[in-house]
Coordinates of C-alpha atoms in Angstrom, one line a residue:
M116 CA 17.4 43.0 9.5
D117 CA 14.5 44.3 11.6
N118 CA 12.0 43.6 8.9
P119 CA 10.2 40.3 9.6
V120 CA 9.7 39.6 5.9
I121 CA 13.4 39.7 5.1
V122 CA 14.2 37.5 8.2
S123 CA 11.6 34.9 7.1
L124 CA 13.0 34.9 3.5
I125 CA 16.5 34.3 4.8
V126 CA 15.3 31.5 7.1
S127 CA 13.4 29.8 4.3
G128 CA 16.3 30.2 1.9
V129 CA 18.7 28.6 4.4
G130 CA 16.2 25.8 5.0
M131 CA 15.8 25.2 1.2
V132 CA 19.6 25.0 0.8
L133 CA 19.9 22.5 3.7
L134 CA 17.1 20.5 2.2
F135 CA 18.7 20.3 -1.2
I136 CA 22.1 19.4 0.4
A137 CA 20.4 16.6 2.3
L138 CA 18.7 15.3 -0.8
G139 CA 22.0 15.4 -2.7
I140 CA 23.7 13.4 0.0
L141 CA 21.0 10.8 0.0
Y142 CA 21.1 10.6 -3.8
G143 CA 24.9 10.1 -3.6
L144 CA 24.6 7.4 -1.0
M145 CA 22.1 5.5 -3.1
Y146 CA 24.3 5.9 -6.2
L147 CA 27.3 4.5 -4.3
M148 CA 25.3 1.6 -2.9
T149 CA 24.1 0.6 -6.3
A150 CA 27.6 0.9 -7.7
V151 CA 29.2 -1.1 -5.0
I152 CA 26.6 -3.8 -4.5
K153 CA 26.3 -5.9 -7.7
D154 CA 23.8 -8.6 -8.4
R155 CA 25.2 -12.1 -8.6
P156 CA 24.8 -14.1 -11.8
A157 CA 21.9 -16.4 -12.1
D158 CA 24.2 -19.5 -12.1
V159 CA 25.3 -18.8 -8.6
F160 CA 21.7 -18.9 -7.3
S161 CA 20.8 -22.2 -9.0
G162 CA 24.0 -24.1 -8.1
A163 CA 23.8 -26.1 -11.3
S164 CA 22.7 -25.4 -14.8
A165 CA 19.0 -25.9 -15.1
D166 CA 18.0 -28.1 -18.1
E167 CA 14.8 -27.9 -20.0
E168 CA 13.2 -30.9 -18.3
T169 CA 13.6 -29.3 -14.9
V170 CA 12.1 -26.0 -16.2
E171 CA 9.2 -27.8 -17.7
K172 CA 8.5 -29.7 -14.5
I173 CA 8.6 -26.5 -12.5
D174 CA 6.2 -24.9 -15.0
E175 CA 3.8 -27.8 -14.8
A176 CA 3.9 -27.7 -11.0
K177 CA 3.1 -24.0 -11.0
Q178 CA 0.3 -24.5 -13.4
K179 CA -1.2 -27.2 -11.2
V180 CA -0.9 -24.9 -8.2
V181 CA -2.8 -22.2 -10.1
V182 CA -5.5 -24.5 -11.2
I183 CA -6.0 -25.8 -7.6
A184 CA -6.1 -22.2 -6.2
V185 CA -8.7 -21.2 -8.8
A186 CA -10.8 -24.2 -8.0
L187 CA -10.6 -23.6 -4.2
A188 CA -11.5 -19.9 -4.7
R189 CA -14.5 -20.8 -6.8
A190 CA -15.7 -23.4 -4.3
E191 CA -15.3 -21.0 -1.4
R192 CA -17.2 -18.3 -3.3
E193 CA -20.1 -20.7 -3.9
T194 CA -20.3 -21.9 -0.3
F195 CA -20.2 -18.4 1.1
A196 CA -22.7 -16.8 -1.3
P197 CA -24.0 -13.5 0.1
S198 CA -27.5 -13.9 1.5
A199 CA -30.3 -11.5 0.8
P200 CA -30.6 -8.6 3.3
P201 CA -33.7 -8.8 5.6
E202 CA -36.7 -7.1 4.1
E203 CA -37.6 -5.3 7.3
A204 CA -35.3 -3.7 9.8
S205 CA -35.3 -4.9 13.3
P206 CA -37.0 -2.7 16.0
W207 CA -33.6 -1.9 17.5
W208 CA -32.3 -0.7 14.2
T209 CA -35.4 1.4 13.6
L210 CA -35.1 3.0 17.0
H211 CA -31.4 3.8 16.4
L212 CA -32.0 5.2 13.0
Q213 CA -35.0 7.3 14.3
R214 CA -32.8 8.7 17.2
Q215 CA -30.1 9.7 14.7
L216 CA -32.6 11.5 12.5
T217 CA -34.4 13.3 15.3
T218 CA -31.4 14.5 17.3
K219 CA -30.7 18.0 16.6
I220 CA -27.2 19.1 15.8
P221 CA -26.3 22.1 17.9
L222 CA -25.5 25.1 15.7
R223 CA -22.2 26.9 16.2
S224 CA -22.7 30.5 17.2
A225 CA -20.4 33.1 15.8
R226 CA -18.5 34.8 18.6

């Protein structure tokens, strides 16, 4: 037991066993939760049976919402068209860029 390699192998083995036990417990808990908690039928959510007219009205309303959203998105895109970048850089930008290019990066010396 004095050999550090053997001790490290034992420690890593115990850690792996504990990890797999924890993963197994988590898997078991998820399995139990999905077995116990069941989804309710769709009729419970609606409260009453949905007839075809109601479904068609909902589909038409969704379609109108989509059309309005697309129209608004297109209008917004047209009003906020990207402008062309300036042809010349401002003096401040030129100074900043020049300072970045001329500063020398200190080299690391090997110690």
